[in-house]
Amino acid sequence: MAKVIGIANQKGGVGKTTTAINLAASLAVLEFKTLLLDADPQANSTTGVGFDLHQVSKGVYDCLVNDVSAKEVILKTEIPYLDLMPSHIDLVGAEIEMINYPDRETVLKRILKDVKDEYDFIIIDCSPSLGLITVNALVASDSVIVPVQAEFFALEGLGKLLNTIKIVQSRLNTDLQIEGLLMTMYDGRLRLCNQVVNEVRLHFEDIVFNSVIHRNTKLSEAPSFGKPAILYDADSKGAINYLNLAKEVLQKNNMTKMTQKEKVMEHP
């Protein structure tokens, strides 16, 4: 049964999609069957793993609005173990079309029931808003990773998001956990970055990941080539940061296993 992790922050430009793509790819490289679900109308996760939006005929929108099953829209990516449930600009209209649905907050959860048994992880890239689609993602998730940019306004808006998570926990998904806050776009040369990281760790203590995502050119370039960083440049700092995050997520969930590669290295 898949662990479903939503990547959410209503603040734009904090590295949400970058985190969704690269965490999903890293888990897949570690040989965990992973589904990346693009729940953002901008569809950046879809293009970021190499799909042309003009070639995508069905996506999350069709599942939410037209009763299409998840299995019908899932695409294989070029990374073994990594599948994609694509998005499309049409998703913008889904919130309006779902407004009169009974149990409209639980539609995505019902859609994922069909495929949960086929994956170890489902990573949901949420849109930068706290609208109905994001609420659907939080209701469908077991936990949330919140990317937080290491900059002056980092904590601004975080309270609002944590409040939304609390409301979802109390009314719609009592099992929802915070997997962790992830510091992104970190530059160790800047005193401000270090102050922000220390402040966030002071405020939130145990729920902040040890892994920190550094500012990295390769990480920024990779999406324009339709590749996660680990495919674009496996030795780049960004790729290594996300691989470490994936390992930390696995440790938190007691899911570490020896990959085939590690077994061979141990017993050549």
PDB file of C-alpha atoms in Angstrom:
ATOM      1  CA  MET A   1       0.000   0.000   0.000  1.00  0.00           C
ATOM      2  CA  ALA A   2       1.486   3.326  -1.099  1.00  0.00           C
ATOM      3  CA  LYS A   3       2.394   6.074   1.317  1.00  0.00           C
ATOM      4  CA  VAL A   4       0.858   9.248  -0.158  1.00  0.00           C
ATOM      5  CA  ILE A   5       2.874  12.440   0.402  1.00  0.00           C
ATOM      6  CA  GLY A   6       1.561  15.858  -0.633  1.00  0.00           C
ATOM      7  CA  ILE A   7       4.108  18.600  -1.414  1.00  0.00           C
ATOM      8  CA  ALA A   8       2.295  21.781  -0.422  1.00  0.00           C
ATOM      9  CA  ASN A   9       2.829  25.476   0.184  1.00  0.00           C
ATOM     10  CA  GLN A  10       0.450  28.166  -1.029  1.00  0.00           C
ATOM     11  CA  LYS A  11       3.448  30.459  -1.531  1.00  0.00           C
ATOM     12  CA  GLY A  12       4.772  30.214  -5.086  1.00  0.00           C
ATOM     13  CA  GLY A  13       8.441  29.868  -6.022  1.00  0.00           C
ATOM     14  CA  VAL A  14       9.556  27.902  -2.969  1.00  0.00           C
ATOM     15  CA  GLY A  15      10.696  24.791  -4.841  1.00  0.00           C
ATOM     16  CA  LYS A  16       7.505  22.768  -4.568  1.00  0.00           C
ATOM     17  CA  THR A  17       7.501  21.285  -8.069  1.00  0.00           C
ATOM     18  CA  THR A  18      11.291  20.841  -7.986  1.00  0.00           C
ATOM     19  CA  THR A  19      10.840  18.876  -4.763  1.00  0.00           C
ATOM     20  CA  ALA A  20       7.968  16.756  -6.122  1.00  0.00           C
ATOM     21  CA  ILE A  21       9.879  15.817  -9.296  1.00  0.00           C
ATOM     22  CA  ASN A  22      13.230  15.157  -7.658  1.00  0.00           C
ATOM     23  CA  LEU A  23      11.959  13.369  -4.552  1.00  0.00           C
ATOM     24  CA  ALA A  24       9.814  11.081  -6.735  1.00  0.00           C
ATOM     25  CA  ALA A  25      12.745  10.425  -9.106  1.00  0.00           C
ATOM     26  CA  SER A  26      15.125   9.742  -6.197  1.00  0.00           C
ATOM     27  CA  LEU A  27      12.726   7.248  -4.602  1.00  0.00           C
ATOM     28  CA  ALA A  28      12.378   5.543  -7.990  1.00  0.00           C
ATOM     29  CA  VAL A  29      16.161   5.383  -8.451  1.00  0.00           C
ATOM     30  CA  LEU A  30      16.302   3.711  -5.017  1.00  0.00           C
ATOM     31  CA  GLU A  31      13.944   1.099  -6.536  1.00  0.00           C
ATOM     32  CA  PHE A  32      10.701   2.094  -4.808  1.00  0.00           C
ATOM     33  CA  LYS A  33       7.699   2.087  -7.139  1.00  0.00           C
ATOM     34  CA  THR A  34       6.624   5.719  -7.229  1.00  0.00           C
ATOM     35  CA  LEU A  35       3.756   7.641  -8.812  1.00  0.00           C
ATOM     36  CA  LEU A  36       4.196  11.388  -9.328  1.00  0.00           C
ATOM     37  CA  LEU A  37       0.754  13.010  -9.384  1.00  0.00           C
ATOM     38  CA  ASP A  38       0.665  16.494 -10.914  1.00  0.00           C
ATOM     39  CA  ALA A  39      -2.195  18.355  -9.208  1.00  0.00           C
ATOM     40  CA  ASP A  40      -1.081  21.790 -10.408  1.00  0.00           C
ATOM     41  CA  PRO A  41      -2.757  23.341 -13.498  1.00  0.00           C
ATOM     42  CA  GLN A  42       0.636  24.777 -14.533  1.00  0.00           C
ATOM     43  CA  ALA A  43       1.606  21.139 -15.226  1.00  0.00           C
ATOM     44  CA  ASN A  44       5.300  21.772 -14.493  1.00  0.00           C
ATOM     45  CA  SER A  45       5.793  18.310 -12.984  1.00  0.00           C
ATOM     46  CA  THR A  46       4.431  16.814 -16.220  1.00  0.00           C
ATOM     47  CA  THR A  47       6.860  18.709 -18.468  1.00  0.00           C
ATOM     48  CA  GLY A  48       9.642  18.345 -15.880  1.00  0.00           C
ATOM     49  CA  VAL A  49       9.746  14.565 -16.384  1.00  0.00           C
ATOM     50  CA  GLY A  50       9.793  14.844 -20.163  1.00  0.00           C
ATOM     51  CA  PHE A  51       6.203  15.009 -21.431  1.00  0.00           C
ATOM     52  CA  ASP A  52       4.932  17.434 -24.058  1.00  0.00           C
ATOM     53  CA  LEU A  53       1.562  18.805 -22.891  1.00  0.00           C
ATOM     54  CA  HIS A  54       0.234  18.639 -26.467  1.00  0.00           C
ATOM     55  CA  GLN A  55       0.753  14.876 -26.378  1.00  0.00           C
ATOM     56  CA  VAL A  56      -1.103  14.405 -23.083  1.00  0.00           C
ATOM     57  CA  SER A  57      -4.683  13.485 -23.933  1.00  0.00           C
ATOM     58  CA  LYS A  58      -5.981  12.663 -20.436  1.00  0.00           C
ATOM     59  CA  GLY A  59      -4.897  13.733 -16.989  1.00  0.00           C
ATOM     60  CA  VAL A  60      -5.916  14.404 -13.388  1.00  0.00           C
ATOM     61  CA  TYR A  61      -8.725  16.703 -14.623  1.00  0.00           C
ATOM     62  CA  ASP A  62     -10.414  13.800 -16.433  1.00  0.00           C
ATOM     63  CA  CYS A  63     -10.251  11.691 -13.277  1.00  0.00           C
ATOM     64  CA  LEU A  64     -11.755  14.444 -11.108  1.00  0.00           C
ATOM     65  CA  VAL A  65     -14.460  15.646 -13.511  1.00  0.00           C
ATOM     66  CA  ASN A  66     -15.149  12.930 -16.100  1.00  0.00           C
ATOM     67  CA  ASP A  67     -14.935   9.806 -13.937  1.00  0.00           C
ATOM     68  CA  VAL A  68     -11.924   8.462 -15.848  1.00  0.00           C
ATOM     69  CA  SER A  69      -9.992   5.888 -13.777  1.00  0.00           C
ATOM     70  CA  ALA A  70      -6.439   6.621 -12.591  1.00  0.00           C
ATOM     71  CA  LYS A  71      -5.132   3.603 -14.528  1.00  0.00           C
ATOM     72  CA  GLU A  72      -6.308   5.148 -17.810  1.00  0.00           C
ATOM     73  CA  VAL A  73      -4.242   8.309 -17.410  1.00  0.00           C
ATOM     74  CA  ILE A  74      -1.006   7.034 -15.810  1.00  0.00           C
ATOM     75  CA  LEU A  75       2.081   7.304 -18.040  1.00  0.00           C
ATOM     76  CA  LYS A  76       5.442   5.540 -17.759  1.00  0.00           C
ATOM     77  CA  THR A  77       8.449   7.866 -17.510  1.00  0.00           C
ATOM     78  CA  GLU A  78      11.969   7.116 -18.731  1.00  0.00           C
ATOM     79  CA  ILE A  79      12.985   6.208 -15.171  1.00  0.00           C
ATOM     80  CA  PRO A  80      12.151   2.616 -14.233  1.00  0.00           C
ATOM     81  CA  TYR A  81       9.887   2.546 -11.145  1.00  0.00           C
ATOM     82  CA  LEU A  82       8.575   6.089 -11.837  1.00  0.00           C
ATOM     83  CA  ASP A  83       5.102   6.716 -13.296  1.00  0.00           C
ATOM     84  CA  LEU A  84       3.267   9.995 -13.830  1.00  0.00           C
ATOM     85  CA  MET A  85      -0.344  11.044 -13.479  1.00  0.00           C
ATOM     86  CA  PRO A  86      -0.199  14.145 -15.707  1.00  0.00           C
ATOM     87  CA  SER A  87      -1.856  17.534 -15.398  1.00  0.00           C
ATOM     88  CA  HIS A  88      -3.116  20.025 -17.934  1.00  0.00           C
ATOM     89  CA  ILE A  89      -4.263  23.660 -17.962  1.00  0.00           C
ATOM     90  CA  ASP A  90      -7.862  22.287 -17.968  1.00  0.00           C
ATOM     91  CA  LEU A  91      -7.363  21.545 -14.273  1.00  0.00           C
ATOM     92  CA  VAL A  92      -8.000  25.248 -13.591  1.00  0.00           C
ATOM     93  CA  GLY A  93     -11.693  24.627 -14.306  1.00  0.00           C
ATOM     94  CA  ALA A  94     -11.990  21.544 -12.115  1.00  0.00           C
ATOM     95  CA  GLU A  95     -12.600  23.498  -8.887  1.00  0.00           C
ATOM     96  CA  ILE A  96     -15.658  25.218 -10.378  1.00  0.00           C
ATOM     97  CA  GLU A  97     -17.000  21.987 -11.876  1.00  0.00           C
ATOM     98  CA  MET A  98     -16.561  20.127  -8.579  1.00  0.00           C
ATOM     99  CA  ILE A  99     -18.248  22.789  -6.462  1.00  0.00           C
ATOM    100  CA  ASN A 100     -21.614  20.983  -6.298  1.00  0.00           C
ATOM    101  CA  TYR A 101     -20.225  17.475  -5.908  1.00  0.00           C
ATOM    102  CA  PRO A 102     -21.270  15.598  -2.782  1.00  0.00           C
ATOM    103  CA  ASP A 103     -18.093  14.951  -0.721  1.00  0.00           C
ATOM    104  CA  ARG A 104     -16.157  17.130  -3.127  1.00  0.00           C
ATOM    105  CA  GLU A 105     -13.085  17.165  -0.849  1.00  0.00           C
ATOM    106  CA  THR A 106     -12.607  13.384  -1.091  1.00  0.00           C
ATOM    107  CA  VAL A 107     -12.740  12.879  -4.883  1.00  0.00           C
ATOM    108  CA  LEU A 108      -8.975  12.453  -5.315  1.00  0.00           C
ATOM    109  CA  LYS A 109      -8.784  10.023  -2.393  1.00  0.00           C
ATOM    110  CA  ARG A 110     -11.391   7.815  -4.077  1.00  0.00           C
ATOM    111  CA  ILE A 111      -9.539   7.996  -7.421  1.00  0.00           C
ATOM    112  CA  LEU A 112      -6.266   6.845  -5.831  1.00  0.00           C
ATOM    113  CA  LYS A 113      -7.876   3.822  -4.128  1.00  0.00           C
ATOM    114  CA  ASP A 114      -7.597   1.910  -7.414  1.00  0.00           C
ATOM    115  CA  VAL A 115      -3.825   2.277  -7.701  1.00  0.00           C
ATOM    116  CA  LYS A 116      -2.524   2.567  -4.124  1.00  0.00           C
ATOM    117  CA  ASP A 117      -1.611  -1.108  -3.992  1.00  0.00           C
ATOM    118  CA  GLU A 118       0.630  -0.807  -7.047  1.00  0.00           C
ATOM    119  CA  TYR A 119       3.089   1.713  -5.573  1.00  0.00           C
ATOM    120  CA  ASP A 120       5.339   2.242  -2.577  1.00  0.00           C
ATOM    121  CA  PHE A 121       4.948   6.032  -2.780  1.00  0.00           C
ATOM    122  CA  ILE A 122       2.566   8.517  -4.387  1.00  0.00           C
ATOM    123  CA  ILE A 123       3.979  12.063  -4.453  1.00  0.00           C
ATOM    124  CA  ILE A 124       1.437  14.834  -5.113  1.00  0.00           C
ATOM    125  CA  ASP A 125       2.621  18.183  -6.490  1.00  0.00           C
ATOM    126  CA  CYS A 126      -0.001  20.630  -5.176  1.00  0.00           C
ATOM    127  CA  SER A 127      -0.809  23.972  -6.774  1.00  0.00           C
ATOM    128  CA  PRO A 128       0.355  27.183  -5.031  1.00  0.00           C
ATOM    129  CA  SER A 129      -3.071  27.913  -3.531  1.00  0.00           C
ATOM    130  CA  LEU A 130      -5.272  26.561  -0.772  1.00  0.00           C
ATOM    131  CA  GLY A 131      -8.210  25.856  -3.097  1.00  0.00           C
ATOM    132  CA  LEU A 132     -10.348  22.753  -3.513  1.00  0.00           C
ATOM    133  CA  ILE A 133      -7.755  20.763  -5.505  1.00  0.00           C
ATOM    134  CA  THR A 134      -5.120  21.315  -2.801  1.00  0.00           C
ATOM    135  CA  VAL A 135      -7.656  20.341  -0.118  1.00  0.00           C
ATOM    136  CA  ASN A 136      -8.379  17.172  -2.162  1.00  0.00           C
ATOM    137  CA  ALA A 137      -4.642  16.453  -2.221  1.00  0.00           C
ATOM    138  CA  LEU A 138      -4.358  16.921   1.562  1.00  0.00           C
ATOM    139  CA  VAL A 139      -7.362  14.658   2.168  1.00  0.00           C
ATOM    140  CA  ALA A 140      -5.820  11.982  -0.094  1.00  0.00           C
ATOM    141  CA  SER A 141      -2.376  12.267   1.561  1.00  0.00           C
ATOM    142  CA  ASP A 142      -0.965  10.422   4.550  1.00  0.00           C
ATOM    143  CA  SER A 143       1.505  13.235   5.157  1.00  0.00           C
ATOM    144  CA  VAL A 144       2.716  16.601   3.855  1.00  0.00           C
ATOM    145  CA  ILE A 145       6.159  17.935   3.016  1.00  0.00           C
ATOM    146  CA  VAL A 146       6.293  21.735   3.155  1.00  0.00           C
ATOM    147  CA  PRO A 147       9.143  23.325   1.162  1.00  0.00           C
ATOM    148  CA  VAL A 148      10.303  26.536   2.860  1.00  0.00           C
ATOM    149  CA  GLN A 149      12.599  28.944   1.021  1.00  0.00           C
ATOM    150  CA  ALA A 150      15.641  30.011   3.046  1.00  0.00           C
ATOM    151  CA  GLU A 151      14.878  33.722   2.740  1.00  0.00           C
ATOM    152  CA  PHE A 152      13.581  36.629   4.802  1.00  0.00           C
ATOM    153  CA  PHE A 153       9.859  35.964   4.261  1.00  0.00           C
ATOM    154  CA  ALA A 154      10.176  32.196   4.837  1.00  0.00           C
ATOM    155  CA  LEU A 155       7.816  32.044   7.796  1.00  0.00           C
ATOM    156  CA  GLU A 156       5.277  34.364   6.204  1.00  0.00           C
ATOM    157  CA  GLY A 157       2.281  32.354   5.071  1.00  0.00           C
ATOM    158  CA  LEU A 158       3.535  29.220   6.795  1.00  0.00           C
ATOM    159  CA  GLY A 159       1.077  29.801   9.630  1.00  0.00           C
ATOM    160  CA  LYS A 160      -1.793  29.951   7.139  1.00  0.00           C
ATOM    161  CA  LEU A 161      -0.761  26.658   5.554  1.00  0.00           C
ATOM    162  CA  LEU A 162      -0.306  24.924   8.909  1.00  0.00           C
ATOM    163  CA  ASN A 163      -3.747  26.221   9.896  1.00  0.00           C
ATOM    164  CA  THR A 164      -5.268  24.727   6.727  1.00  0.00           C
ATOM    165  CA  ILE A 165      -3.540  21.427   7.523  1.00  0.00           C
ATOM    166  CA  LYS A 166      -5.051  21.561  11.052  1.00  0.00           C
ATOM    167  CA  ILE A 167      -8.544  22.151   9.620  1.00  0.00           C
ATOM    168  CA  VAL A 168      -8.117  19.213   7.227  1.00  0.00           C
ATOM    169  CA  GLN A 169      -6.834  17.084  10.135  1.00  0.00           C
ATOM    170  CA  SER A 170      -9.798  17.955  12.347  1.00  0.00           C
ATOM    171  CA  ARG A 171     -12.581  17.674   9.762  1.00  0.00           C
ATOM    172  CA  LEU A 172     -11.548  15.617   6.760  1.00  0.00           C
ATOM    173  CA  ASN A 173      -8.416  13.526   7.343  1.00  0.00           C
ATOM    174  CA  THR A 174      -7.608  12.826  10.974  1.00  0.00           C
ATOM    175  CA  ASP A 175      -4.593  10.702   9.998  1.00  0.00           C
ATOM    176  CA  LEU A 176      -2.789  13.491   8.112  1.00  0.00           C
ATOM    177  CA  GLN A 177       0.737  14.046   9.441  1.00  0.00           C
ATOM    178  CA  ILE A 178       3.399  16.643   8.686  1.00  0.00           C
ATOM    179  CA  GLU A 179       6.232  14.608   7.156  1.00  0.00           C
ATOM    180  CA  GLY A 180       8.521  17.603   7.550  1.00  0.00           C
ATOM    181  CA  LEU A 181       9.495  21.132   6.586  1.00  0.00           C
ATOM    182  CA  LEU A 182      12.159  21.189   3.882  1.00  0.00           C
ATOM    183  CA  MET A 183      14.542  24.132   3.605  1.00  0.00           C
ATOM    184  CA  THR A 184      15.092  24.958  -0.089  1.00  0.00           C
ATOM    185  CA  MET A 185      17.195  27.405  -2.140  1.00  0.00           C
ATOM    186  CA  TYR A 186      19.832  27.497   0.562  1.00  0.00           C
ATOM    187  CA  ASP A 187      23.086  29.377   0.008  1.00  0.00           C
ATOM    188  CA  GLY A 188      25.576  28.699   2.801  1.00  0.00           C
ATOM    189  CA  ARG A 189      27.589  31.832   1.924  1.00  0.00           C
ATOM    190  CA  LEU A 190      24.722  34.110   2.959  1.00  0.00           C
ATOM    191  CA  ARG A 191      24.356  34.897   6.626  1.00  0.00           C
ATOM    192  CA  LEU A 192      20.620  35.467   6.114  1.00  0.00           C
ATOM    193  CA  CYS A 193      20.139  31.902   4.829  1.00  0.00           C
ATOM    194  CA  ASN A 194      21.805  30.481   7.929  1.00  0.00           C
ATOM    195  CA  GLN A 195      19.716  32.736  10.196  1.00  0.00           C
ATOM    196  CA  VAL A 196      16.480  31.627   8.497  1.00  0.00           C
ATOM    197  CA  VAL A 197      17.377  27.921   8.751  1.00  0.00           C
ATOM    198  CA  ASN A 198      18.242  28.351  12.456  1.00  0.00           C
ATOM    199  CA  GLU A 199      15.015  30.257  13.076  1.00  0.00           C
ATOM    200  CA  VAL A 200      12.879  27.599  11.364  1.00  0.00           C
ATOM    201  CA  ARG A 201      14.662  24.822  13.291  1.00  0.00           C
ATOM    202  CA  LEU A 202      14.145  26.760  16.539  1.00  0.00           C
ATOM    203  CA  HIS A 203      10.411  27.257  15.849  1.00  0.00           C
ATOM    204  CA  PHE A 204       9.590  23.802  14.519  1.00  0.00           C
ATOM    205  CA  GLU A 205      12.346  21.575  15.958  1.00  0.00           C
ATOM    206  CA  ASP A 206      11.726  17.910  15.099  1.00  0.00           C
ATOM    207  CA  ILE A 207       9.600  18.452  12.020  1.00  0.00           C
ATOM    208  CA  VAL A 208      12.399  20.101   9.997  1.00  0.00           C
ATOM    209  CA  PHE A 209      14.299  17.713   7.708  1.00  0.00           C
ATOM    210  CA  ASN A 210      18.056  17.420   8.233  1.00  0.00           C
ATOM    211  CA  SER A 211      18.428  17.454   4.445  1.00  0.00           C
ATOM    212  CA  VAL A 212      18.694  20.965   3.008  1.00  0.00           C
ATOM    213  CA  ILE A 213      18.321  21.778  -0.705  1.00  0.00           C
ATOM    214  CA  HIS A 214      21.083  24.112  -1.915  1.00  0.00           C
ATOM    215  CA  ARG A 215      20.742  26.655  -4.693  1.00  0.00           C
ATOM    216  CA  ASN A 216      22.051  24.764  -7.691  1.00  0.00           C
ATOM    217  CA  THR A 217      22.285  25.644 -11.377  1.00  0.00           C
ATOM    218  CA  LYS A 218      21.823  22.055 -12.533  1.00  0.00           C
ATOM    219  CA  LEU A 219      18.617  21.823 -10.496  1.00  0.00           C
ATOM    220  CA  SER A 220      17.274  24.911 -12.307  1.00  0.00           C
ATOM    221  CA  GLU A 221      18.398  23.709 -15.750  1.00  0.00           C
ATOM    222  CA  ALA A 222      17.104  20.132 -15.536  1.00  0.00           C
ATOM    223  CA  PRO A 223      13.349  20.869 -16.085  1.00  0.00           C
ATOM    224  CA  SER A 224      14.032  22.630 -19.406  1.00  0.00           C
ATOM    225  CA  PHE A 225      15.496  19.308 -20.607  1.00  0.00           C
ATOM    226  CA  GLY A 226      12.481  17.411 -19.254  1.00  0.00           C
ATOM    227  CA  LYS A 227      14.637  15.521 -16.783  1.00  0.00           C
ATOM    228  CA  PRO A 228      14.886  15.226 -12.999  1.00  0.00           C
ATOM    229  CA  ALA A 229      18.293  16.365 -11.710  1.00  0.00           C
ATOM    230  CA  ILE A 230      19.405  12.788 -11.086  1.00  0.00           C
ATOM    231  CA  LEU A 231      19.109  12.047 -14.826  1.00  0.00           C
ATOM    232  CA  TYR A 232      20.430  15.413 -15.951  1.00  0.00           C
ATOM    233  CA  ASP A 233      23.526  15.392 -13.727  1.00  0.00           C
ATOM    234  CA  ALA A 234      23.645  12.708 -11.024  1.00  0.00           C
ATOM    235  CA  ASP A 235      26.755  14.248  -9.437  1.00  0.00           C
ATOM    236  CA  SER A 236      25.267  17.726  -9.039  1.00  0.00           C
ATOM    237  CA  LYS A 237      24.692  19.081  -5.550  1.00  0.00           C
ATOM    238  CA  GLY A 238      20.942  19.322  -6.196  1.00  0.00           C
ATOM    239  CA  ALA A 239      20.636  15.660  -7.240  1.00  0.00           C
ATOM    240  CA  ILE A 240      22.606  14.557  -4.167  1.00  0.00           C
ATOM    241  CA  ASN A 241      20.493  16.767  -1.854  1.00  0.00           C
ATOM    242  CA  TYR A 242      17.267  15.156  -3.099  1.00  0.00           C
ATOM    243  CA  LEU A 243      18.730  11.655  -2.897  1.00  0.00           C
ATOM    244  CA  ASN A 244      19.558  12.403   0.753  1.00  0.00           C
ATOM    245  CA  LEU A 245      15.997  13.668   1.297  1.00  0.00           C
ATOM    246  CA  ALA A 246      14.599  10.440  -0.212  1.00  0.00           C
ATOM    247  CA  LYS A 247      16.797   8.391   2.147  1.00  0.00           C
ATOM    248  CA  GLU A 248      15.633  10.500   5.098  1.00  0.00           C
ATOM    249  CA  VAL A 249      11.968   9.945   4.134  1.00  0.00           C
ATOM    250  CA  LEU A 250      12.637   6.192   3.902  1.00  0.00           C
ATOM    251  CA  GLN A 251      14.309   6.173   7.335  1.00  0.00           C
ATOM    252  CA  LYS A 252      11.415   8.113   8.862  1.00  0.00           C
ATOM    253  CA  ASN A 253       9.029   5.495   7.513  1.00  0.00           C
ATOM    254  CA  ASN A 254      11.213   2.479   8.379  1.00  0.00           C
ATOM    255  CA  MET A 255      11.356   1.562   4.702  1.00  0.00           C
ATOM    256  CA  THR A 256      15.092   1.431   4.050  1.00  0.00           C
ATOM    257  CA  LYS A 257      16.008  -1.585   1.986  1.00  0.00           C
ATOM    258  CA  MET A 258      19.162  -2.614   0.234  1.00  0.00           C
ATOM    259  CA  THR A 259      18.993  -1.900  -3.486  1.00  0.00           C
ATOM    260  CA  GLN A 260      20.237  -4.448  -5.991  1.00  0.00           C
ATOM    261  CA  LYS A 261      23.261  -2.234  -6.673  1.00  0.00           C
ATOM    262  CA  GLU A 262      24.196  -2.089  -2.969  1.00  0.00           C
ATOM    263  CA  LYS A 263      23.775  -5.862  -2.644  1.00  0.00           C
ATOM    264  CA  VAL A 264      26.190  -6.415  -5.520  1.00  0.00           C
ATOM    265  CA  MET A 265      28.689  -3.979  -3.989  1.00  0.00           C
ATOM    266  CA  GLU A 266      28.454  -5.781  -0.658  1.00  0.00           C
ATOM    267  CA  HIS A 267      28.782  -9.274  -2.182  1.00  0.00           C
ATOM    268  CA  PRO A 268      30.666  -8.852  -5.468  1.00  0.00           C
TER     269      PRO A 268
END
